[in-house]
Coordinates of C-alpha atoms in Angstrom, one line a residue:
Chain G
M1 CA 4.5 44.1 -90.0
S2 CA 1.4 42.4 -92.1
E3 CA 3.8 40.3 -93.9
R4 CA 4.9 38.3 -91.0
K5 CA 3.3 35.0 -90.3
P6 CA 1.4 34.3 -87.3
L7 CA 3.0 31.3 -85.2
L8 CA 0.2 31.1 -82.2
E9 CA -2.7 32.6 -82.1
V10 CA -4.6 32.7 -78.7
D11 CA -8.2 33.2 -80.1
N12 CA -10.7 34.8 -77.3
V13 CA -9.6 32.4 -74.9
T14 CA -11.8 31.9 -71.5
L15 CA -10.8 29.8 -68.6
R16 CA -12.9 29.2 -65.6
F17 CA -12.1 27.0 -62.4
G18 CA -15.4 26.7 -61.2
G19 CA -16.6 30.2 -60.3
V20 CA -13.2 31.7 -60.8
V21 CA -12.7 32.9 -64.3
A22 CA -9.0 33.4 -64.5
L23 CA -8.7 34.4 -68.4
D24 CA -11.2 36.5 -69.8
K25 CA -11.8 36.6 -73.5
V26 CA -7.6 36.9 -74.0
D27 CA -6.6 37.3 -77.7
F28 CA -3.5 38.0 -79.0
T29 CA -1.2 36.6 -81.6
L30 CA 2.4 35.5 -81.6
Y31 CA 4.4 36.2 -85.1
E32 CA 7.4 34.1 -86.0
G33 CA 10.5 35.0 -85.7
E34 CA 9.6 37.3 -82.6
I35 CA 10.1 37.8 -78.8
L36 CA 7.0 38.5 -77.1
G37 CA 6.7 39.3 -73.3
L38 CA 3.4 38.8 -71.5
I39 CA 3.3 40.7 -68.5
G40 CA 1.0 41.7 -65.7
P41 CA 0.5 41.8 -62.0
N42 CA 0.8 39.1 -59.6
G43 CA -2.6 36.7 -60.1
A44 CA -3.4 38.3 -63.6
G45 CA -3.5 34.9 -65.3
K46 CA -0.1 35.1 -67.0
T47 CA 1.1 31.5 -65.9
T48 CA -2.5 30.3 -66.5
C49 CA -2.4 31.8 -69.9
F50 CA 0.9 29.7 -70.2
N51 CA -0.1 27.0 -69.1
A52 CA -3.2 27.0 -71.8
M53 CA -0.6 27.5 -74.8
T54 CA 0.9 24.6 -73.8
G55 CA -1.7 22.3 -73.1
V56 CA -1.7 22.0 -69.6
Y57 CA -5.2 23.6 -69.0
M58 CA -8.1 23.4 -71.4
P59 CA -9.7 26.5 -72.5
T60 CA -13.6 26.6 -71.5
D61 CA -14.2 28.7 -74.6
G62 CA -12.3 29.9 -77.4
A63 CA -9.0 28.6 -79.2
I64 CA -5.5 28.5 -79.3
R65 CA -3.8 27.7 -82.5
F66 CA -0.3 26.5 -83.4
R67 CA 0.2 27.3 -87.2
G68 CA -3.4 27.4 -88.0
Q69 CA -3.5 23.7 -86.1
Q70 CA -5.9 24.0 -82.6
I71 CA -3.8 22.4 -79.5
S72 CA -6.4 22.8 -77.2
G73 CA -7.1 19.3 -75.6
K74 CA -3.7 17.7 -77.5
K75 CA -1.9 15.3 -75.3
R76 CA 1.3 17.1 -73.8
H77 CA 3.9 15.1 -75.6
K78 CA 2.1 15.8 -79.1
I79 CA 2.3 19.3 -78.2
T80 CA 5.5 19.4 -77.7
K81 CA 6.5 17.1 -80.9
M82 CA 4.6 20.3 -83.0
G83 CA 7.2 22.3 -81.7
I84 CA 6.4 24.2 -78.6
A85 CA 8.7 23.9 -75.6
R86 CA 8.5 25.5 -72.0
T87 CA 10.3 26.2 -69.0
F88 CA 8.8 26.2 -65.3
Q89 CA 8.9 29.3 -63.1
N90 CA 9.7 27.2 -59.9
I91 CA 12.6 25.0 -62.2
R92 CA 11.3 21.2 -62.5
L93 CA 14.4 19.3 -63.7
F94 CA 15.3 15.8 -63.4
P95 CA 16.8 16.0 -60.2
E96 CA 18.7 12.4 -59.9
M97 CA 19.6 12.8 -63.6
T98 CA 23.3 14.3 -64.9
A99 CA 22.8 18.2 -66.7
L100 CA 23.6 15.6 -70.0
E101 CA 20.7 13.4 -69.2
N102 CA 18.4 15.9 -68.7
V103 CA 18.7 17.7 -71.8
Q104 CA 19.2 14.1 -73.6
V105 CA 15.7 13.6 -72.6
G106 CA 14.5 16.6 -74.3
A107 CA 16.4 15.6 -77.5
D108 CA 15.1 11.9 -77.3
A109 CA 11.6 13.4 -78.1
H110 CA 12.9 12.9 -82.0
N111 CA 14.2 9.4 -82.1
R112 CA 11.6 7.4 -83.2
G113 CA 11.7 3.4 -82.5
S114 CA 10.5 1.1 -79.7
V115 CA 11.6 -1.5 -77.4
P116 CA 12.3 -4.1 -79.7
S117 CA 14.2 -1.4 -82.2
A118 CA 16.5 -0.3 -79.0
M119 CA 17.1 -3.9 -78.4
L120 CA 17.7 -5.3 -82.1
R121 CA 18.3 -2.5 -84.2
L122 CA 21.6 -1.8 -82.2
P123 CA 23.6 0.2 -84.7
R124 CA 20.7 2.6 -85.6
F125 CA 20.2 3.0 -81.5
W126 CA 23.6 3.6 -80.8
Q127 CA 23.8 5.9 -83.5
E128 CA 20.8 7.8 -82.0
E129 CA 22.4 7.7 -78.8
R130 CA 25.7 9.4 -80.0
R131 CA 23.7 12.0 -81.8
G132 CA 21.5 12.7 -78.7
I133 CA 25.1 12.8 -76.7
K134 CA 26.5 15.4 -79.1
R135 CA 23.1 17.6 -79.4
A136 CA 23.0 17.7 -75.9
E137 CA 26.4 18.8 -75.3
E138 CA 26.0 21.3 -78.1
L139 CA 23.2 23.0 -76.0
L140 CA 24.8 23.1 -72.5
E141 CA 27.5 25.0 -74.3
F142 CA 25.2 27.5 -76.2
V143 CA 23.5 28.4 -72.7
G144 CA 26.7 28.6 -71.2
I145 CA 26.9 25.5 -68.5
K146 CA 29.2 23.0 -70.4
G147 CA 31.3 22.2 -67.6
R148 CA 28.4 20.7 -65.8
T149 CA 28.0 18.4 -68.0
H150 CA 28.5 15.3 -65.7
E151 CA 27.0 16.7 -62.6
L152 CA 23.7 15.7 -61.2
A153 CA 21.0 18.4 -61.7
R154 CA 19.9 18.9 -58.0
N155 CA 23.6 19.8 -57.2
L156 CA 23.9 22.8 -59.7
P157 CA 23.7 26.1 -58.6
Y158 CA 20.4 28.0 -59.1
G159 CA 21.6 30.2 -62.2
D160 CA 23.1 26.7 -63.9
Q161 CA 19.6 24.9 -63.1
R162 CA 17.9 27.9 -64.9
R163 CA 20.1 27.1 -67.8
L164 CA 19.9 23.8 -67.9
E165 CA 16.0 23.9 -68.0
I166 CA 16.4 26.2 -71.2
A167 CA 18.5 23.9 -72.6
R168 CA 16.5 21.1 -72.0
A169 CA 13.3 23.2 -73.7
L170 CA 15.7 23.7 -76.7
A171 CA 16.3 19.9 -77.1
T172 CA 13.0 19.2 -78.2
D173 CA 13.7 21.3 -81.4
P174 CA 10.9 23.7 -80.5
T175 CA 9.8 26.8 -83.0
L176 CA 8.5 28.5 -80.0
L177 CA 9.9 28.8 -76.7
C178 CA 7.9 29.6 -73.8
L179 CA 10.1 31.0 -70.8
D180 CA 7.9 31.4 -67.4
E181 CA 9.8 33.7 -65.4
P182 CA 13.3 32.9 -66.4
A183 CA 15.0 35.5 -64.4
A184 CA 13.2 35.0 -61.2
G185 CA 16.0 35.3 -58.3
F186 CA 18.7 36.0 -60.8
N187 CA 20.9 39.2 -59.7
P188 CA 21.4 42.1 -62.3
A189 CA 24.5 40.5 -63.9
E190 CA 22.9 37.3 -64.2
K191 CA 19.6 39.1 -65.5
V192 CA 21.9 40.5 -68.2
A193 CA 23.5 37.5 -69.2
L194 CA 19.7 36.1 -69.3
L195 CA 18.9 38.7 -71.8
E196 CA 22.1 37.9 -74.3
L197 CA 20.9 34.4 -74.2
I198 CA 17.2 35.2 -75.2
R199 CA 18.5 37.3 -77.8
K200 CA 20.9 34.5 -79.1
I201 CA 17.9 32.1 -79.1
R202 CA 15.6 34.2 -81.0
D203 CA 18.6 35.0 -83.3
S204 CA 19.1 30.9 -83.9
G205 CA 15.3 30.7 -85.3
V206 CA 13.2 30.5 -82.6
T207 CA 10.5 32.2 -81.5
V208 CA 10.1 33.4 -77.9
L209 CA 7.2 33.9 -75.4
L210 CA 8.6 35.2 -72.2
I211 CA 6.4 35.8 -69.1
E212 CA 8.0 38.2 -67.1
H213 CA 7.6 40.3 -63.7
D214 CA 10.9 42.5 -64.1
M215 CA 9.8 45.2 -66.3
R216 CA 12.8 46.1 -67.2
L217 CA 14.2 42.9 -68.3
V218 CA 10.7 42.5 -70.4
M219 CA 11.2 46.5 -72.1
G220 CA 14.8 45.5 -72.9
V221 CA 14.5 41.9 -74.9
T222 CA 10.9 41.8 -76.2
D223 CA 9.6 42.9 -79.8
R224 CA 6.2 43.4 -78.4
I225 CA 4.4 43.0 -75.2
V226 CA 0.9 42.2 -74.1
V227 CA -0.5 43.0 -70.7
L228 CA -2.7 41.2 -68.8
E229 CA -4.8 42.1 -65.5
F230 CA -7.2 40.2 -63.6
G231 CA -7.3 37.7 -66.6
K232 CA -8.1 40.3 -69.2
K233 CA -5.4 41.6 -71.9
I234 CA -5.4 45.7 -70.9
A235 CA -2.5 46.4 -73.6
E236 CA -0.6 45.3 -76.4
G237 CA 2.2 46.9 -78.3
T238 CA 5.9 47.7 -78.6
P239 CA 7.5 48.6 -74.9
A240 CA 7.7 52.1 -75.6
E241 CA 4.0 51.9 -76.5
V242 CA 2.9 49.7 -73.4
R243 CA 5.2 51.5 -71.2
D244 CA 3.5 54.8 -71.9
N245 CA -0.1 53.4 -71.7
P246 CA -1.8 54.8 -68.9
K247 CA -4.0 51.2 -67.9
V248 CA -0.4 49.7 -67.4
V249 CA 1.0 52.5 -65.2
A250 CA -2.2 52.0 -63.2
A251 CA -2.1 48.1 -63.0
Y252 CA 1.4 48.3 -62.2
L253 CA 1.4 51.1 -59.4
G254 CA -1.8 50.0 -58.3
V255 CA -3.7 53.4 -59.0
P256 CA -7.5 52.8 -59.3
D257 CA -8.3 53.0 -63.3
A258 CA -9.6 56.3 -64.4
A259 CA -11.1 55.0 -67.5
Chain E
M1 CA 17.0 -21.4 -30.9
D2 CA 19.4 -23.6 -32.5
F3 CA 23.0 -21.9 -33.1
S4 CA 24.8 -25.1 -33.7
E5 CA 22.3 -25.6 -36.7
L6 CA 23.2 -22.4 -38.1
F7 CA 26.8 -22.9 -38.0
R8 CA 27.0 -26.1 -39.4
N9 CA 25.1 -25.3 -42.2
F10 CA 25.9 -22.2 -42.7
P11 CA 27.8 -22.1 -46.0
E12 CA 24.7 -24.2 -47.1
L13 CA 22.4 -22.0 -46.2
T14 CA 24.0 -18.9 -47.9
T15 CA 24.1 -20.5 -51.2
T16 CA 20.4 -21.7 -50.7
G17 CA 19.6 -18.3 -49.2
L18 CA 21.0 -16.5 -52.0
T19 CA 19.4 -19.1 -55.0
Q20 CA 15.9 -18.3 -53.5
G21 CA 16.6 -14.5 -53.0
A22 CA 17.8 -14.4 -56.8
I23 CA 14.1 -15.5 -57.6
Y24 CA 12.6 -13.0 -55.1
A25 CA 14.5 -10.3 -56.1
L26 CA 13.9 -10.7 -60.0
V27 CA 10.0 -10.7 -59.3
A28 CA 10.6 -7.5 -57.1
L29 CA 11.4 -5.3 -59.7
G30 CA 8.3 -5.8 -61.5
Y31 CA 6.7 -4.3 -58.2
T32 CA 9.5 -1.7 -58.1
L33 CA 9.4 -0.5 -61.4
V34 CA 5.3 -0.3 -61.5
Y35 CA 5.9 1.8 -58.3
G36 CA 8.2 4.0 -59.4
V37 CA 6.4 5.3 -61.9
L38 CA 2.7 5.3 -61.3
R39 CA 3.1 5.2 -57.1
L40 CA 1.0 1.9 -57.4
I41 CA 1.1 -1.3 -55.7
N42 CA 0.6 -3.8 -58.6
F43 CA -0.8 -6.7 -56.5
A44 CA -1.5 -8.9 -59.8
H45 CA 2.5 -9.0 -60.6
S46 CA 2.3 -12.4 -58.2
E47 CA 0.1 -13.6 -60.6
V48 CA 2.0 -12.2 -63.8
F49 CA 4.7 -14.5 -62.1
M50 CA 2.6 -17.7 -61.5
V51 CA 1.4 -18.0 -65.0
G52 CA 4.9 -18.3 -66.1
T53 CA 5.1 -21.0 -64.4
F54 CA 2.7 -23.0 -66.2
A55 CA 3.8 -21.6 -69.4
A56 CA 7.4 -22.9 -69.1
M57 CA 5.7 -26.2 -67.6
W58 CA 3.3 -26.5 -70.4
T59 CA 5.9 -25.9 -73.4
W60 CA 8.3 -28.5 -72.0
N61 CA 5.4 -31.0 -71.9
A62 CA 4.6 -29.7 -75.5
L63 CA 8.1 -30.5 -76.7
G64 CA 7.5 -34.2 -75.2
F65 CA 9.5 -33.8 -72.1
N66 CA 8.0 -34.3 -68.3
Q67 CA 9.4 -35.7 -65.1
N68 CA 9.6 -39.0 -66.6
L69 CA 11.4 -38.0 -69.6
S70 CA 14.2 -35.4 -69.7
P71 CA 15.9 -34.6 -72.5
S72 CA 19.7 -35.8 -72.5
G73 CA 22.9 -33.7 -73.2
V74 CA 23.6 -30.6 -72.2
L75 CA 22.6 -29.0 -75.8
I76 CA 19.4 -30.4 -75.9
S77 CA 18.4 -29.9 -72.3
A78 CA 19.6 -25.7 -73.0
G79 CA 17.4 -25.5 -75.9
V80 CA 14.3 -26.9 -74.1
L81 CA 15.0 -24.8 -70.9
I82 CA 15.4 -21.5 -73.5
A83 CA 12.0 -22.8 -75.3
G84 CA 10.3 -22.2 -72.0
L85 CA 12.1 -19.5 -71.0
L86 CA 10.8 -17.8 -73.7
A87 CA 7.4 -19.0 -73.9
A88 CA 7.3 -18.2 -69.8
V89 CA 8.5 -14.5 -70.5
A90 CA 6.0 -13.9 -74.0
V91 CA 3.3 -15.2 -71.6
S92 CA 4.2 -13.2 -68.3
S93 CA 5.0 -9.9 -69.9
A94 CA 1.8 -10.4 -72.1
T95 CA -0.4 -10.6 -69.1
A96 CA 1.3 -7.8 -67.2
V97 CA 0.6 -5.5 -70.2
A98 CA -2.7 -7.1 -70.3
V99 CA -3.5 -6.2 -66.7
E100 CA -2.3 -2.5 -67.2
L101 CA -4.4 -2.4 -69.9
T102 CA -7.7 -3.6 -68.8
A103 CA -7.2 -3.0 -65.0
Y104 CA -5.4 0.1 -64.5
R105 CA -5.4 2.5 -67.7
P106 CA -9.4 2.9 -68.1
L107 CA -9.2 3.9 -64.3
R108 CA -6.3 6.3 -65.1
K109 CA -8.4 7.8 -67.9
R110 CA -11.1 8.7 -65.4
N111 CA -8.6 10.3 -62.8
A112 CA -9.9 7.4 -60.3
P113 CA -8.4 7.8 -56.4
P114 CA -5.7 5.6 -55.6
L115 CA -7.8 3.3 -53.7
A116 CA -9.6 2.2 -56.9
F117 CA -6.5 0.7 -58.4
L118 CA -5.7 -0.9 -55.4
I119 CA -9.1 -2.7 -55.4
S120 CA -8.8 -3.3 -59.4
A121 CA -5.2 -4.7 -58.8
I122 CA -6.5 -7.2 -56.0
G123 CA -9.6 -8.1 -58.4
A124 CA -7.0 -8.9 -61.5
S125 CA -4.8 -10.9 -59.2
F126 CA -8.0 -13.1 -58.3
V127 CA -9.1 -12.9 -62.0
I128 CA -6.2 -14.7 -62.9
M129 CA -5.6 -16.8 -60.3
E130 CA -9.0 -18.2 -60.7
I131 CA -8.7 -18.4 -64.2
I132 CA -5.7 -20.9 -63.5
G133 CA -7.3 -22.3 -61.0
I134 CA -10.1 -23.5 -62.7
A135 CA -8.0 -24.5 -66.0
T136 CA -5.9 -26.9 -63.5
D137 CA -8.7 -28.4 -61.3
R138 CA -6.7 -26.4 -58.5
A139 CA -4.0 -29.1 -58.2
P140 CA -0.2 -28.9 -58.0
Y141 CA 1.7 -30.1 -61.0
G142 CA 4.9 -31.5 -60.7
N143 CA 5.4 -33.1 -64.4
M144 CA 8.4 -30.9 -65.2
P145 CA 11.8 -32.8 -66.7
E146 CA 15.1 -32.2 -65.0
L147 CA 16.7 -29.9 -67.3
V148 CA 19.3 -28.9 -65.1
S149 CA 21.1 -31.3 -62.6
N150 CA 20.5 -31.1 -59.2
K151 CA 23.3 -32.6 -58.3
P152 CA 26.2 -31.2 -56.3
L153 CA 28.9 -30.2 -58.7
F154 CA 31.6 -28.9 -56.3
T155 CA 31.9 -27.6 -52.8
I156 CA 33.2 -24.2 -51.6
L157 CA 34.1 -23.8 -48.0
G158 CA 31.8 -26.7 -47.4
A159 CA 28.8 -25.8 -49.6
E160 CA 27.7 -28.3 -52.1
I161 CA 26.9 -26.3 -55.3
T162 CA 24.4 -27.7 -57.8
P163 CA 24.1 -26.7 -61.4
V164 CA 20.6 -25.4 -60.5
Q165 CA 21.8 -22.9 -58.0
I166 CA 24.6 -21.7 -60.6
V167 CA 22.0 -20.9 -63.5
I168 CA 19.8 -19.1 -61.3
V169 CA 22.2 -16.7 -59.7
V170 CA 24.2 -16.1 -62.7
G171 CA 20.8 -16.0 -64.9
A172 CA 19.3 -13.6 -62.4
L173 CA 22.6 -11.5 -62.3
V174 CA 22.8 -11.2 -66.1
M175 CA 19.0 -9.9 -66.1
L176 CA 19.5 -7.4 -63.2
V177 CA 22.8 -6.2 -64.8
G178 CA 21.0 -5.8 -68.4
L179 CA 17.6 -4.2 -66.5
D180 CA 20.0 -1.4 -65.0
W181 CA 22.0 -1.0 -68.0
F182 CA 18.6 -0.6 -70.1
I183 CA 17.3 1.9 -67.5
N184 CA 20.2 4.0 -66.5
N185 CA 21.7 4.2 -70.8
T186 CA 18.8 3.8 -73.1
R187 CA 16.5 6.7 -74.5
L188 CA 13.4 4.4 -73.2
G189 CA 15.1 4.1 -69.7
R190 CA 15.8 7.9 -69.5
G191 CA 12.1 8.1 -70.1
V192 CA 11.4 5.9 -67.6
R193 CA 13.5 7.5 -64.9
A194 CA 12.1 10.9 -66.3
V195 CA 8.6 10.1 -65.6
A196 CA 9.7 8.5 -62.3
Q197 CA 11.0 11.9 -61.4
D198 CA 8.6 14.5 -62.9
P199 CA 5.8 12.8 -64.9
D200 CA 4.6 16.5 -65.6
S201 CA 8.1 18.0 -67.1
A202 CA 8.7 14.6 -68.8
A203 CA 5.5 14.8 -70.4
L204 CA 6.3 18.7 -71.9
M205 CA 10.1 17.2 -72.8
G206 CA 7.9 14.8 -75.3
V207 CA 7.7 11.9 -73.2
N208 CA 5.1 9.5 -74.3
K209 CA 3.6 8.8 -70.5
G210 CA 1.4 5.8 -71.7
R211 CA 4.0 4.3 -73.4
V212 CA 6.5 4.4 -70.6
I213 CA 3.9 2.9 -68.1
G214 CA 3.1 0.1 -70.5
L215 CA 7.3 -0.5 -70.8
V216 CA 7.7 -0.8 -66.9
F217 CA 4.6 -3.5 -67.0
L218 CA 6.5 -5.1 -69.7
L219 CA 9.5 -5.1 -68.1
G220 CA 8.2 -6.4 -65.0
G221 CA 6.3 -9.4 -67.3
V222 CA 9.9 -10.4 -68.6
M223 CA 11.6 -10.3 -65.3
A224 CA 8.8 -12.2 -63.7
G225 CA 8.9 -14.8 -66.5
V226 CA 12.5 -15.5 -66.2
A227 CA 12.0 -15.7 -62.4
A228 CA 9.0 -18.5 -63.1
V229 CA 11.4 -20.3 -65.0
F230 CA 14.0 -20.5 -62.1
A231 CA 11.3 -21.4 -59.7
N232 CA 10.4 -24.3 -62.1
L233 CA 14.2 -25.5 -61.9
K234 CA 14.5 -24.8 -58.5
Y235 CA 11.1 -26.4 -56.7
G236 CA 9.9 -28.4 -59.7
F237 CA 6.2 -27.9 -59.0
T238 CA 3.8 -25.1 -59.4
K239 CA -0.1 -24.6 -58.6
F240 CA -2.3 -21.9 -59.2
N241 CA -2.1 -20.1 -56.1
L242 CA 1.7 -20.3 -55.8
G243 CA 2.1 -16.6 -56.6
F244 CA 0.4 -15.5 -53.8
L245 CA 2.8 -16.3 -51.1
F246 CA 5.8 -15.6 -53.2
G247 CA 4.1 -12.5 -54.4
L248 CA 3.8 -11.2 -50.9
K249 CA 7.4 -12.2 -50.2
A250 CA 8.8 -10.3 -53.4
F251 CA 6.9 -7.4 -52.5
T252 CA 8.2 -7.4 -49.4
A253 CA 12.0 -7.5 -50.7
A254 CA 10.9 -4.5 -52.7
V255 CA 9.7 -2.5 -49.7
L256 CA 12.9 -4.0 -47.7
G257 CA 15.1 -2.4 -50.2
G258 CA 12.9 0.7 -50.7
I259 CA 10.2 0.6 -53.2
G260 CA 10.9 2.3 -56.7
N261 CA 14.6 1.6 -56.3
L262 CA 16.0 -1.1 -58.5
R263 CA 18.9 -2.0 -56.6
G264 CA 17.1 -1.8 -53.4
A265 CA 14.8 -4.7 -55.1
V266 CA 18.1 -7.0 -55.6
L267 CA 19.3 -6.2 -52.4
G268 CA 16.0 -6.9 -50.6
G269 CA 15.4 -10.0 -52.5
L270 CA 19.1 -11.8 -51.6
L271 CA 18.5 -10.4 -48.2
L272 CA 15.1 -11.8 -47.6
G273 CA 16.7 -15.1 -49.2
L274 CA 19.0 -15.1 -46.8
V275 CA 17.3 -14.2 -43.5
E276 CA 14.4 -16.6 -44.5
N277 CA 17.0 -19.9 -44.4
Y278 CA 19.0 -18.7 -41.6
A279 CA 16.0 -18.1 -39.6
S280 CA 14.6 -21.8 -40.5
A281 CA 18.0 -23.4 -39.6
L282 CA 17.3 -21.3 -36.0
V283 CA 14.0 -21.4 -35.0
G284 CA 12.7 -24.0 -37.3
T285 CA 11.5 -24.0 -41.0
Q286 CA 7.8 -23.9 -39.8
F287 CA 8.6 -20.3 -39.0
R288 CA 10.1 -19.2 -42.4
D289 CA 7.2 -17.5 -43.4
L290 CA 6.6 -15.6 -40.3
V291 CA 10.4 -14.5 -40.5
A292 CA 10.1 -12.8 -43.8
F293 CA 7.2 -10.8 -42.2
V294 CA 8.7 -9.5 -39.1
V295 CA 12.0 -8.6 -40.6
L296 CA 9.8 -6.5 -42.7
I297 CA 8.7 -5.0 -40.2
A298 CA 11.7 -4.5 -38.0
V299 CA 13.5 -3.0 -40.8
L300 CA 10.5 -0.7 -41.6
M301 CA 10.8 0.9 -37.9
F302 CA 14.1 2.2 -38.2
R303 CA 14.4 2.8 -41.8
P304 CA 10.7 3.9 -43.4
T305 CA 11.5 4.2 -46.9
G306 CA 13.6 0.7 -46.8
I307 CA 17.5 0.5 -47.0
L308 CA 18.3 1.9 -49.8
G309 CA 15.5 4.5 -50.4
E310 CA 12.8 5.2 -52.6
S311 CA 13.0 6.6 -56.0
L312 CA 13.7 5.0 -59.3
G313 CA 15.7 8.2 -60.3
R314 CA 18.3 7.0 -57.6
A315 CA 19.2 3.8 -59.4
R316 CA 22.8 5.1 -60.0
A317 CA 24.5 4.2 -56.7

């Protein structure tokens, strides 16, 4: 495993909100091409960690590096341009735009050019526009909601909204895709389909960070797992290793930690 | 109440109302664009409009035309008109962007509360108004050539239509349709809608929020510049405090149609222009300005979010 290239390093990150320590010296590395699960009981700091990794919060201490470059303190659209994309736990689409337009917003990130270029250099503008639409259509097909292309996001069924959010995130051409509880509210059949989609995303060359509550889902799809509890990392390893770790079992079952 | 006056002049009042409403609509768009993205009432927008009227007039004067000397021939008139238009659009949009950069952006960087923005807006408004006031000795200026004829061209249903009215209504329509297309069909317009609907996820999708904000101020300035030239054509007069009442009415129009909603701003502008004209025929011209605000209050009592409702995202009908 040592020859694998680190993609994202969470280096001793501490995050305090006033007196509350949300993350306490959390330290782990995400390698290129893997699916890493970040799990933990409610309030363990998963989403906080996730937000720090996508630039929403600035760590109080420690550093987060993406391909060796510091991302803490960078503007969010810059972090996106570096190649990190995310979805939200509670879906946050642009409700009054069509599915296609939602994905286009993500795809627009690579198109350059300012107001004058949109108004004056018309051929290039149309070319970019056509390319964006084509890419957006491909992604809608990739996540399996091609039939919804021209429907408003707010009118889509719940499961399709989740898929649309993934397509939108993929449209920014990320090297790393962070999924925040993508299976929340899914039935078993939908979860199986989601697992397939996550694998497909990884096979297309995107590294995946998965935050998930559902242990079985995480076990089934991830290469490695990091477990958080009360803002601290309590375990890290393959799904099998983590499942047999007594600390993890205790954290999930609420048994007081013997150690 | 003089209903006979209203009925007798109804066609005439309608065309005048639509012309005036078209100008309100153009200015209203500036308020609504900024509000849609920032949830901020840019009270300095009235001055963005006012500086445009002076920019156009001075350009015409610089080209050698004034109230005593109008260009002859359609082509030259059109050329002079366009020169004024370009100047007004340039000065108005530059003013709008300057206000954003100096009065709002620094506050945003420091996470100022909404009230700070409001005070800053009023402050910026007074600064611009006073600068122009001092530069022009607070005098009214009517030194403008007649670029488009004010004489009736033909009559429809008893209403005399003048070339000025045609230029204003058609010109405004072109601008409104153009803006609507821009917001609904271009990458930058998508960015504007994305920020209006969810600023955080827009940023995470790679939308540069600072640039979108600059863009809406710029677009609002362009619309205000065009409105300024149309106001010059219609009234042939400007003054340093012209923006105050005009801006308030355009703001009223934006709220009337549903602030944050582009098509709402247009509807509100046209409606306000019509109502003002009908009402002045009905109850007397001295009540003209009063009526605008009574209508606003009355509409808001029944539809608090305006006629078409809030949200820039809902620009599509």
